[in-house]
Short mmCIF file of C-alpha atoms in Angstrom, two decimals:
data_model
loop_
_atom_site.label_atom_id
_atom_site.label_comp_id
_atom_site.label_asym_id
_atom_site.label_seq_id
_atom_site.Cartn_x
_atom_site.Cartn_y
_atom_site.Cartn_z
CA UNK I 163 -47.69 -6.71 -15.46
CA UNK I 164 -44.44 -5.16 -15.12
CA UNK I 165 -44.30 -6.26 -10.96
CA UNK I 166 -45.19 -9.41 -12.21
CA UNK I 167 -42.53 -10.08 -14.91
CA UNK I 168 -39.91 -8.65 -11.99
CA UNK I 169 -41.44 -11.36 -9.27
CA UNK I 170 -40.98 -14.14 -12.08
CA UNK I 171 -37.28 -13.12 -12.90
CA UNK I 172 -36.31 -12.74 -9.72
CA UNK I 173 -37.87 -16.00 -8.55
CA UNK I 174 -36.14 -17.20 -11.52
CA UNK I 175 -32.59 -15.74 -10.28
CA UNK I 176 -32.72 -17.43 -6.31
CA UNK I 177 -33.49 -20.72 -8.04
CA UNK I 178 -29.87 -20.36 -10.35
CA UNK I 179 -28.31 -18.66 -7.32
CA UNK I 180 -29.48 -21.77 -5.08
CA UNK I 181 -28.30 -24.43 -7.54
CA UNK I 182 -24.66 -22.23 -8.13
CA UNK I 183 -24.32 -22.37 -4.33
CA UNK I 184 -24.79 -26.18 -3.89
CA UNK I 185 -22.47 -26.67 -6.80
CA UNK I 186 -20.12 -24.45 -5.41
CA UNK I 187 -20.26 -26.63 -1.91
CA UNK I 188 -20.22 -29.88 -3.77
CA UNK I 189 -16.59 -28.85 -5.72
CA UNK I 190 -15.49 -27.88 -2.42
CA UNK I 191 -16.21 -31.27 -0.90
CA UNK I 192 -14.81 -32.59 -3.88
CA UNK I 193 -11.71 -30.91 -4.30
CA UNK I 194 -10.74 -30.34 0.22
CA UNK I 195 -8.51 -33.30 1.76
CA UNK I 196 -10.03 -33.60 4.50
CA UNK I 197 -13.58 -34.34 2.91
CA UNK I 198 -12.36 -35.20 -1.30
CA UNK I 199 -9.91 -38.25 0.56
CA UNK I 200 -12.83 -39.88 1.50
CA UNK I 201 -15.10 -39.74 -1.11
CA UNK I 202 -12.50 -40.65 -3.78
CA UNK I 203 -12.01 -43.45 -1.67
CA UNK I 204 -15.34 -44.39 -1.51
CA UNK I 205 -15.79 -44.16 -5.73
CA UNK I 206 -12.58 -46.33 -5.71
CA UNK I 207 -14.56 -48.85 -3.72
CA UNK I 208 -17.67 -49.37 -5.54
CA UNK I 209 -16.37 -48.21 -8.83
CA UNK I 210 -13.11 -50.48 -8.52
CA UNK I 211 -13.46 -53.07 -6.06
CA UNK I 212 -17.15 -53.88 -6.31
CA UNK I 213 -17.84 -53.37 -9.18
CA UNK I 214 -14.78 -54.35 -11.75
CA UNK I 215 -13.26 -56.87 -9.06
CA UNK I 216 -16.35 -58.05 -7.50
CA UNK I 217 -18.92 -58.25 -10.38
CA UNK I 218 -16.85 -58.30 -12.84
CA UNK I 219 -13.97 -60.53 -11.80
CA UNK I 220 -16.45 -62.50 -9.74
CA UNK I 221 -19.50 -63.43 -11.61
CA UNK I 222 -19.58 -62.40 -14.83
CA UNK I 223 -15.94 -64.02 -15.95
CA UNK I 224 -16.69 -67.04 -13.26
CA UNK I 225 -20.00 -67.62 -15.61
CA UNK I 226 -17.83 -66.48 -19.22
CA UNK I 227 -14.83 -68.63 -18.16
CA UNK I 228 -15.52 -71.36 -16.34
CA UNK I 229 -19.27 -72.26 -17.55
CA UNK I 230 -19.21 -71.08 -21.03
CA UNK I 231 -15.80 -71.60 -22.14
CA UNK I 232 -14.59 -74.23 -19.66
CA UNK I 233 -17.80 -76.42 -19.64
CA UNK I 234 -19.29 -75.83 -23.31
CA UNK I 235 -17.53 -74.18 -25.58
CA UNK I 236 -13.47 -75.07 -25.62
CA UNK I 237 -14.38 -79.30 -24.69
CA UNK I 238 -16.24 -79.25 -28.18
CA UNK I 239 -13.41 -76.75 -29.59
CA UNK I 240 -10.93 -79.30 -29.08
CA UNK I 241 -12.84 -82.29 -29.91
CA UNK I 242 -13.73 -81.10 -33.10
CA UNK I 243 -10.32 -79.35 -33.98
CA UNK I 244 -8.33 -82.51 -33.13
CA UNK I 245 -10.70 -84.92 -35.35
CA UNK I 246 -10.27 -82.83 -38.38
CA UNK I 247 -6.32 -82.14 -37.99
CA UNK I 248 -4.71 -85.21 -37.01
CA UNK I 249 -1.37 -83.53 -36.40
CA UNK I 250 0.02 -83.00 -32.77
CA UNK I 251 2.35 -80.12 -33.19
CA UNK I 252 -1.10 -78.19 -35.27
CA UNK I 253 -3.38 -79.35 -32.54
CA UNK I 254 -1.17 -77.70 -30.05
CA UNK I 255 -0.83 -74.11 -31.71
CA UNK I 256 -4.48 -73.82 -32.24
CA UNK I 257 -6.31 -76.45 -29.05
CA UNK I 258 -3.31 -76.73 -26.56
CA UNK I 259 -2.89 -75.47 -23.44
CA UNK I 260 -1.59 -72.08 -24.92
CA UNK I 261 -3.49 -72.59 -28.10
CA UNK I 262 -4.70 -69.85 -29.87
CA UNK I 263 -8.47 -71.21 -29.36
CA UNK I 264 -8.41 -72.65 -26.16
CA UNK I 265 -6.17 -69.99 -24.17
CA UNK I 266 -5.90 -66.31 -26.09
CA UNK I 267 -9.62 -66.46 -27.58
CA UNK I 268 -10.19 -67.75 -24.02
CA UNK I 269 -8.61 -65.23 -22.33
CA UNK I 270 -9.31 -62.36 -24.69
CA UNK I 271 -13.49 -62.72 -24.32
CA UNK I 272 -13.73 -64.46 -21.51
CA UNK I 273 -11.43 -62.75 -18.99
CA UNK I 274 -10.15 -59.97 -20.35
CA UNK I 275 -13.50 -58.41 -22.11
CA UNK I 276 -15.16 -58.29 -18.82
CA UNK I 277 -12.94 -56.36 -16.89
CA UNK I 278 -11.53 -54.23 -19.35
CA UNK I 279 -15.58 -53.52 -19.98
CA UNK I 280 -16.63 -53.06 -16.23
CA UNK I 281 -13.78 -50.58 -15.66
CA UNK I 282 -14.21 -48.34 -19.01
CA UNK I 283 -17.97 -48.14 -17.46
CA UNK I 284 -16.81 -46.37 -14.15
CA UNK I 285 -14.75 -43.98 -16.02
CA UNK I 286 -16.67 -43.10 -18.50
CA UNK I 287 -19.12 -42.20 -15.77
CA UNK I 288 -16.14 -39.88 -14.12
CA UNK I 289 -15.43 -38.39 -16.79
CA UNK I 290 -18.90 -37.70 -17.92
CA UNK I 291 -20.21 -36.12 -14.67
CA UNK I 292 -16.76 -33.53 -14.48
CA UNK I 293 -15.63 -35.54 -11.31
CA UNK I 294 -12.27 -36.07 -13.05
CA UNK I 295 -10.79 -32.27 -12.70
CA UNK I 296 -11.95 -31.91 -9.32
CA UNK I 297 -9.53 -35.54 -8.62
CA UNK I 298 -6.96 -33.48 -10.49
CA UNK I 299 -7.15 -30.16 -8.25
CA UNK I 300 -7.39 -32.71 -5.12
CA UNK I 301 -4.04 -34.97 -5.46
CA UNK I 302 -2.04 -32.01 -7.39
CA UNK I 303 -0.34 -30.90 -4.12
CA UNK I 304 0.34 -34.69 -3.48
CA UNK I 305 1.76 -35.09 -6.77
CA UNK I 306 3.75 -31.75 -7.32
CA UNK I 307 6.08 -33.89 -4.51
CA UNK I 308 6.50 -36.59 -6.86
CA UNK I 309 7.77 -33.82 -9.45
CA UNK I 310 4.34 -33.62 -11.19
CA UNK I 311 1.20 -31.62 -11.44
CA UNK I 312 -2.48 -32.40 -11.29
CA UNK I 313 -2.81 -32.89 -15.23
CA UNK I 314 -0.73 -36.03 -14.66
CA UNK I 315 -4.32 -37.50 -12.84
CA UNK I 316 -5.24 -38.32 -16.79
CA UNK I 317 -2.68 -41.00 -18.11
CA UNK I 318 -2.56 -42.39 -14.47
CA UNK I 319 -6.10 -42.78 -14.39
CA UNK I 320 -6.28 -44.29 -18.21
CA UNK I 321 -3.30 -46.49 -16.75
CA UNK I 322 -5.93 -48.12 -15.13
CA UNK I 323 -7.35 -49.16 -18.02
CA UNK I 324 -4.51 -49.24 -20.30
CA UNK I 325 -0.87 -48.67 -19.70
CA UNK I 326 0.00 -48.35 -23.26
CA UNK I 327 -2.59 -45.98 -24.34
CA UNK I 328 -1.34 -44.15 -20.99
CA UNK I 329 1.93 -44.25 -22.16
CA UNK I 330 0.46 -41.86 -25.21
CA UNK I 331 -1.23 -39.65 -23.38
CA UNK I 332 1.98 -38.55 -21.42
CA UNK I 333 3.06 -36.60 -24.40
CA UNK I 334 -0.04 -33.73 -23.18
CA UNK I 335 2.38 -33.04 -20.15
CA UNK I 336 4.16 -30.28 -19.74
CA UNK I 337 7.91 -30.92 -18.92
CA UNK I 338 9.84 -33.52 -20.19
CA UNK I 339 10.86 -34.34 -16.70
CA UNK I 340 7.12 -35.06 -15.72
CA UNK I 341 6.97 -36.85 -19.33
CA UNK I 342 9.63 -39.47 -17.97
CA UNK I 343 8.33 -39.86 -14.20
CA UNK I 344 4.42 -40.34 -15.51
CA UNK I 345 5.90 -42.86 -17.80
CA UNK I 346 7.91 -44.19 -15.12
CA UNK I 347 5.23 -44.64 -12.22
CA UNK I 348 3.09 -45.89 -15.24
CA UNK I 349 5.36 -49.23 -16.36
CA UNK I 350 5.71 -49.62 -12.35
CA UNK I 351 2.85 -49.29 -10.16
CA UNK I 352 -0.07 -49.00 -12.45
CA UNK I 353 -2.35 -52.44 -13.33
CA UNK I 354 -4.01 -52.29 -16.17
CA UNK I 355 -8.32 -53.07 -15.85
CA UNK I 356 -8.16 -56.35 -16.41
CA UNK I 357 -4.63 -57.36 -14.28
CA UNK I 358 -6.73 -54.82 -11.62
CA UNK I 359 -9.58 -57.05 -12.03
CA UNK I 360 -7.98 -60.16 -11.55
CA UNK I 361 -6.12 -58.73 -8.24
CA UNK I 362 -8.96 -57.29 -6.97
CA UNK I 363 -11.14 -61.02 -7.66
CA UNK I 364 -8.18 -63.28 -6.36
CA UNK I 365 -7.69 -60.52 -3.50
CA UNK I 366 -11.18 -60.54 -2.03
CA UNK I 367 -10.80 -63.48 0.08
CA UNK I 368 -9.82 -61.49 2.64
CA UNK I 369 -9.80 -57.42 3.51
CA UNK I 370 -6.49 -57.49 5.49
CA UNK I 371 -4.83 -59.52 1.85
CA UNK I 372 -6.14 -56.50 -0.10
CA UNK I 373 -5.11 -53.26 1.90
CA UNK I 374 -1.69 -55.17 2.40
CA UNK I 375 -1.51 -54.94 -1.64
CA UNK I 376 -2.75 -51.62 -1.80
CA UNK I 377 -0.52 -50.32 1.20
CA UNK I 378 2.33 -51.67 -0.23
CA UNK I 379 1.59 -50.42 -4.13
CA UNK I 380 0.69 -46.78 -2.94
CA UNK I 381 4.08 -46.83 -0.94
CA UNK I 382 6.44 -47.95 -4.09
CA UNK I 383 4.62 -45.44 -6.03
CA UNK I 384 5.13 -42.95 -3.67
CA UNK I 385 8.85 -43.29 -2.67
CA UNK I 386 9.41 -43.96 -6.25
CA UNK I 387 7.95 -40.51 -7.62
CA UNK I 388 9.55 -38.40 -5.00
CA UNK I 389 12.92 -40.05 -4.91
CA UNK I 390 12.52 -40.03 -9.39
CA UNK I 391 11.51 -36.12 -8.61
CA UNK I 392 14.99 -35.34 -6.54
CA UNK I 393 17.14 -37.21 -9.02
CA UNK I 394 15.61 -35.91 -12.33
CA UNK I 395 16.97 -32.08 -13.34
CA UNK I 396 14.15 -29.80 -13.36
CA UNK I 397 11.62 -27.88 -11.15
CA UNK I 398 7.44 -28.97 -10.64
CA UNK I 399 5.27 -28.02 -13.40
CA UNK I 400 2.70 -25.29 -13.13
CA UNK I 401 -0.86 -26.41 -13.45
CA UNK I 402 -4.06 -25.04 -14.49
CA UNK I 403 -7.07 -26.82 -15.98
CA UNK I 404 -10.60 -25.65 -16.85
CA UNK I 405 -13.19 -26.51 -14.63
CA UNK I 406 -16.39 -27.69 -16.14
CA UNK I 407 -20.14 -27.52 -14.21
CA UNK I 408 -21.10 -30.70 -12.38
CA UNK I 409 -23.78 -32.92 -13.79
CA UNK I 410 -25.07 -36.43 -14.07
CA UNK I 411 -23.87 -38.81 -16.47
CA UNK I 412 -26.00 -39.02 -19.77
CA UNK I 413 -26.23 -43.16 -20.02
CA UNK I 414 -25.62 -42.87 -23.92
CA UNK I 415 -22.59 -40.52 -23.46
CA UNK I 416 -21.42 -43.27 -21.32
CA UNK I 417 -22.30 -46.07 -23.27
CA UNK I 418 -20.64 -44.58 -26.63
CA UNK I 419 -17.47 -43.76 -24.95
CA UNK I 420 -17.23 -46.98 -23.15
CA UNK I 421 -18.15 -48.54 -26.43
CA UNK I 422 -15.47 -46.76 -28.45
CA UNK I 423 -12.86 -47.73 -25.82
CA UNK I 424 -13.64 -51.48 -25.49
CA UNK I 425 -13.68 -51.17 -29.45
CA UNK I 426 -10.48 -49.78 -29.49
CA UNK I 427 -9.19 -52.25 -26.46
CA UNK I 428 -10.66 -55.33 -28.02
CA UNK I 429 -9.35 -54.94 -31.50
CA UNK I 430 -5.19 -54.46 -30.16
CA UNK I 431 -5.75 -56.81 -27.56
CA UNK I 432 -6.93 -60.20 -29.54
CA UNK I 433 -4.55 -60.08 -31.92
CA UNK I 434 -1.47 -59.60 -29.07
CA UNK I 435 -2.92 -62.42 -27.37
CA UNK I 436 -2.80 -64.37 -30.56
CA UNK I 437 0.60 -63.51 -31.16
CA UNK I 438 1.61 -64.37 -27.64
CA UNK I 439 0.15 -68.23 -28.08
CA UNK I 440 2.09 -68.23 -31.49
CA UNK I 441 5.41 -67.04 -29.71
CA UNK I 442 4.82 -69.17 -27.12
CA UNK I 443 4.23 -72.27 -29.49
CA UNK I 444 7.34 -71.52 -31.24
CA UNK I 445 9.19 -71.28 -28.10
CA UNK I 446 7.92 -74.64 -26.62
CA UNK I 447 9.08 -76.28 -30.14
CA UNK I 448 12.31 -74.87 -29.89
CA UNK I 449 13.05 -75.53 -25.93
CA UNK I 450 13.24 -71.58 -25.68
CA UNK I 451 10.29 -71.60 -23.63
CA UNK I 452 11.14 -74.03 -21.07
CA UNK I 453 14.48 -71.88 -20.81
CA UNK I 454 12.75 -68.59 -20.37
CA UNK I 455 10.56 -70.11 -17.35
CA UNK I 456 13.71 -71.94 -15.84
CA UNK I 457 15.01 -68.74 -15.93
CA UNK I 458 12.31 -67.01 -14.16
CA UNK I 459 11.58 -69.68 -11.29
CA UNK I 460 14.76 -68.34 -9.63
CA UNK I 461 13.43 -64.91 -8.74
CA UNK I 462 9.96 -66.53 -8.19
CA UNK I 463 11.44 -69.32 -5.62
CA UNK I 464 13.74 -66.48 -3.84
CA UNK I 465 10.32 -64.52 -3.34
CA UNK I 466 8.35 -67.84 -2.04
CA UNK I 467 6.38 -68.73 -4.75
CA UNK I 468 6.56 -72.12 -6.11
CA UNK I 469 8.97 -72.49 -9.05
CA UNK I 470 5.88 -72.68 -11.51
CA UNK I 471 5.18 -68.96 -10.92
CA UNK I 472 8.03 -68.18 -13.73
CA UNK I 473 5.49 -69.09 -16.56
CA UNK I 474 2.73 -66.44 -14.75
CA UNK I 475 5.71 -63.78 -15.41
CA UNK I 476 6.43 -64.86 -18.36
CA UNK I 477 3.18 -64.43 -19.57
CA UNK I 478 3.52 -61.06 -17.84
CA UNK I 479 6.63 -59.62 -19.84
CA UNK I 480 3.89 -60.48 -23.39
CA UNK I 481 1.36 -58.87 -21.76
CA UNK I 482 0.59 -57.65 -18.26
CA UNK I 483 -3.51 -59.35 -18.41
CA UNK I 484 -1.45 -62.73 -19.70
CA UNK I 485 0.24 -62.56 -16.34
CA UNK I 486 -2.62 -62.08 -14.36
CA UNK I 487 -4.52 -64.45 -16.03
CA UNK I 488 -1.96 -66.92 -15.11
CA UNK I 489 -1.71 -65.88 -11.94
CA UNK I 490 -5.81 -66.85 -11.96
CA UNK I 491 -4.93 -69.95 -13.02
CA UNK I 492 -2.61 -70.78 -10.16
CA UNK I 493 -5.28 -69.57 -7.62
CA UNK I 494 -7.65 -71.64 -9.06
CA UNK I 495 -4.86 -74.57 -8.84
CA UNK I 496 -4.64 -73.79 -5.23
CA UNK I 497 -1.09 -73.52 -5.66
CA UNK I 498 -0.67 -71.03 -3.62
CA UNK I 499 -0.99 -70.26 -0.13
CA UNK I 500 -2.69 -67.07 1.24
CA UNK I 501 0.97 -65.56 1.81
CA UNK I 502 2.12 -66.57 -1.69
CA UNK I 503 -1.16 -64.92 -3.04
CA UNK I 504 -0.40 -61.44 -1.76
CA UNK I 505 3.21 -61.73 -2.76
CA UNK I 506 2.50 -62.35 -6.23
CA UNK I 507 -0.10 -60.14 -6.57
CA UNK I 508 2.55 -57.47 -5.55
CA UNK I 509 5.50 -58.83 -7.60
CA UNK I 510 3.36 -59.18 -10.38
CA UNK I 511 1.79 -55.47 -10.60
CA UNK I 512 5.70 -54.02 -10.50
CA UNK I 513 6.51 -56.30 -12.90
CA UNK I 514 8.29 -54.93 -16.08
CA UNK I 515 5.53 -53.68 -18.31
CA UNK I 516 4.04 -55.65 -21.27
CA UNK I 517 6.13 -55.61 -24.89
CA UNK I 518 3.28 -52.98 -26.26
CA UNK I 519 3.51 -50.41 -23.42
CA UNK I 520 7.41 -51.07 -23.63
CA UNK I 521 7.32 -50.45 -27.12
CA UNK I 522 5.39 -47.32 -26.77
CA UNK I 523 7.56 -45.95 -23.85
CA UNK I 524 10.44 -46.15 -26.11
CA UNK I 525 8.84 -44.47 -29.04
CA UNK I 526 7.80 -41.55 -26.44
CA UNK I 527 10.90 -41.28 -24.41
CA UNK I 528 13.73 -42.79 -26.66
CA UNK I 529 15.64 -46.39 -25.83
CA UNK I 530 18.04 -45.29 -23.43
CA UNK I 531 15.16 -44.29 -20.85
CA UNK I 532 12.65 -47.06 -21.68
CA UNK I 533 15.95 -49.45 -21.02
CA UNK I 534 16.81 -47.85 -17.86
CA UNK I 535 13.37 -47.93 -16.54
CA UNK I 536 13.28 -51.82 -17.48
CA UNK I 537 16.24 -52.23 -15.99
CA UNK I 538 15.11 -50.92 -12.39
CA UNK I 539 12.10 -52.18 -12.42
CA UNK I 540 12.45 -55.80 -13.13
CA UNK I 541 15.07 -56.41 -9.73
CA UNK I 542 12.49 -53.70 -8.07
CA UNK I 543 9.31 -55.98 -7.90
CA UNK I 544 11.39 -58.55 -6.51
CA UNK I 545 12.94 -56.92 -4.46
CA UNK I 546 9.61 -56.06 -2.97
CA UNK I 547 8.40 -59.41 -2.84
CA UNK I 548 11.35 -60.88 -1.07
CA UNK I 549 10.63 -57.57 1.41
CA UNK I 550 6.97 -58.76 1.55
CA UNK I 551 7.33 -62.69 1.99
CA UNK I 552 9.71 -62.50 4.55
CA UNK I 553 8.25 -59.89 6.29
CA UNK I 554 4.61 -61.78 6.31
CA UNK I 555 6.78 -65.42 6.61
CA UNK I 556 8.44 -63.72 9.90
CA UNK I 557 5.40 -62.07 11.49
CA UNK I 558 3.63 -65.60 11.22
CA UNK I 559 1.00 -62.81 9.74
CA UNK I 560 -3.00 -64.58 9.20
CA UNK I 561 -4.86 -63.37 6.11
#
């Protein structure tokens, strides 16, 4: 009996020692250059592109958007709104062309649900199967360079959902001086799910359009981090984070978390995007509006775009989705060319951030900073896009 209990037990120990092997090999996959590179390039592509820009962004807001709301819903919105309030400037606020109805509802459900949705999905399903530290302990050499550590993965990762819950999240850092650069790289390079979304949809038309984007994002963010990290005071953070066991994701873990989040999401962004078509409505009573997009055709003519790209960065500076979704809207206009296209997808992701991650960024790292950051980025983006256009314009470059 007592041979046999030994024979069971250690039977029982090669099995654990087996499976503490392979999860030892697997984190060191996970966590090497040479073979972690890859394969978080290869979650980035299903995860990001396929999924959230290609499902996501392709069919399920082509069905939500144009079919549902463009073909059923809004036509009988507006047709009954307009019989029971016979007053223009009314029908306007609620059934215009920004109306609260017809454009933020819209936008909020239809566009902005979706991809906000698809991407919580994919990282909740990180998170939940412990990939996330290992992407930490990967890019923390890369990042130390930038004046960071690997614990600065988090809020850029969540920036990919949300730059203003991001923006929060900063505060777990270690240094101030990685406090301001996170928040930094965050209001710069960083799209939010659904502006990511929208890229990555509009973008899709052609491979050589897309790493162009990506190429030139990476690069900003990049040269921005290490040039913030030799101009900031201050020396690279230490870093150490807990590693927990492998495992595969548990659907209702994933489906509570993604749940909680689009809760969360849903409930501050409806009643921004109401507040935008209100602002808006004001400002096209007043003339203000017209004045702001005068204003902003400028930069958008010096960069190539037609002048009518001022009211897609407009839309931007109230919200970065609002931008994107105009940005949609001109695609779908064909008023842009392929060039154009990339170009404003560019200009538009280093675009100031929206009021609510502004707002946050100066509750977290005081007005002077949050100003100063504004104040570089806004010339930055264009400056990029005038770089872009005429390098693309010159080139005589195909996408």
């Amino acid at each position: 009996m007592t041979t046999g209990k030994r024979d069971v037990t250690l039977t029982e120990d090669v099995e654990k020692s087996s499976r503490t092997s392979l999860r030892e090999r697997i984190d060191g996959l996970l966590i090497h250059p040479v073979t972690g590179i890859p394969i978080l390039i290869l979650v980035l592509y299903f995860g990001m592109y396929k999924f959230v820009g290609g499902f996501a962004a392709g069919t399920v807001v082509d069905y939500l958007e144009g079919t549902l709301f463009g073909e059923m819903i809004n036509p009988w919105v507006i047709e009954s709104f307009n019989a029971a309030v016979p007053y223009p400037a009314i029908q306007d606020l609620f059934v215009g062309e920004y109306g609260i109805l017809t454009q933020a509802v819209t936008y909020a459900i239809a566009l902005i649900m979706p991809l906000v949705g698809a991407f919580f999905i994919v990282f909740s399903i990180i998170e939940d199967t412990g990939y996330l530290p290992r992407l930490a302990m990967l890019i923390d050499r890369a990042f130390k360079k930038m004046g960071m550590s690997g614990r600065a993965v988090i809020p850029m990762v969540l920036g990919f959902g949300c730059s203003t819950m991001a923006t929060m999240v900063t505060r777990t850092l270690e240094t101030k001086r990685e406090r301001i650069i996170t928040s930094m790289l965050l209001s710069l390079a960083i799209p939010c799910s659904a502006q990511l979304g929208v890229i990555l949809g509009i973008l899709s038309f052609s491979g050589k359009a897309l790493f162009i984007w990506a190429i030139v994002i990476c690069l900003e963010l990049v040269l921005v981090g290490y040039l913030s990290s030799k101009v900031l005071p201050g020396s690279s953070p230490s870093f150490f984070m807990e590693m927990p066991p492998l495992r595969l994701p548990k659907l209702s873990n994933v489906l509570i978390k993604t749940y909680s989040r689009m809760q969360w999401y849903f409930l501050e962004v409806l009643p921004l995007f109401v507040v935008a078509s209100v602002l808006i409505w004001i400002g096209r009573l007043t003339g203000l509006f017209e004045m702001a997009v005068q204003l902003f055709s400028y930069p958008s003519q010096w960069i190539g775009l037609p002048a009518e790209a001022g009211v897609m960065f407009l839309f931007g500076f109230f919200r970065r989705d609002f931008g994107a979704a105009g940005l949609f809207d001109m695609y779908n206009a064909g008023l842009l060319s392929d060039i154009n296209i990339v170009v404003a997808a560019i200009t538009l992701t280093l675009f100031m951030p929206c009021i609510a991650q502004f707002m946050v960024t100066v509750k977290e790292r005081g007005v002077k900073i949050a100003l100063g950051m504004a104040a570089f980025i806004f010339p930055s983006a264009f400056a990029v896009g005038f770089v872009v256009n005429y390098v693309l314009t010159t080139f005589g470059v195909v996408l």
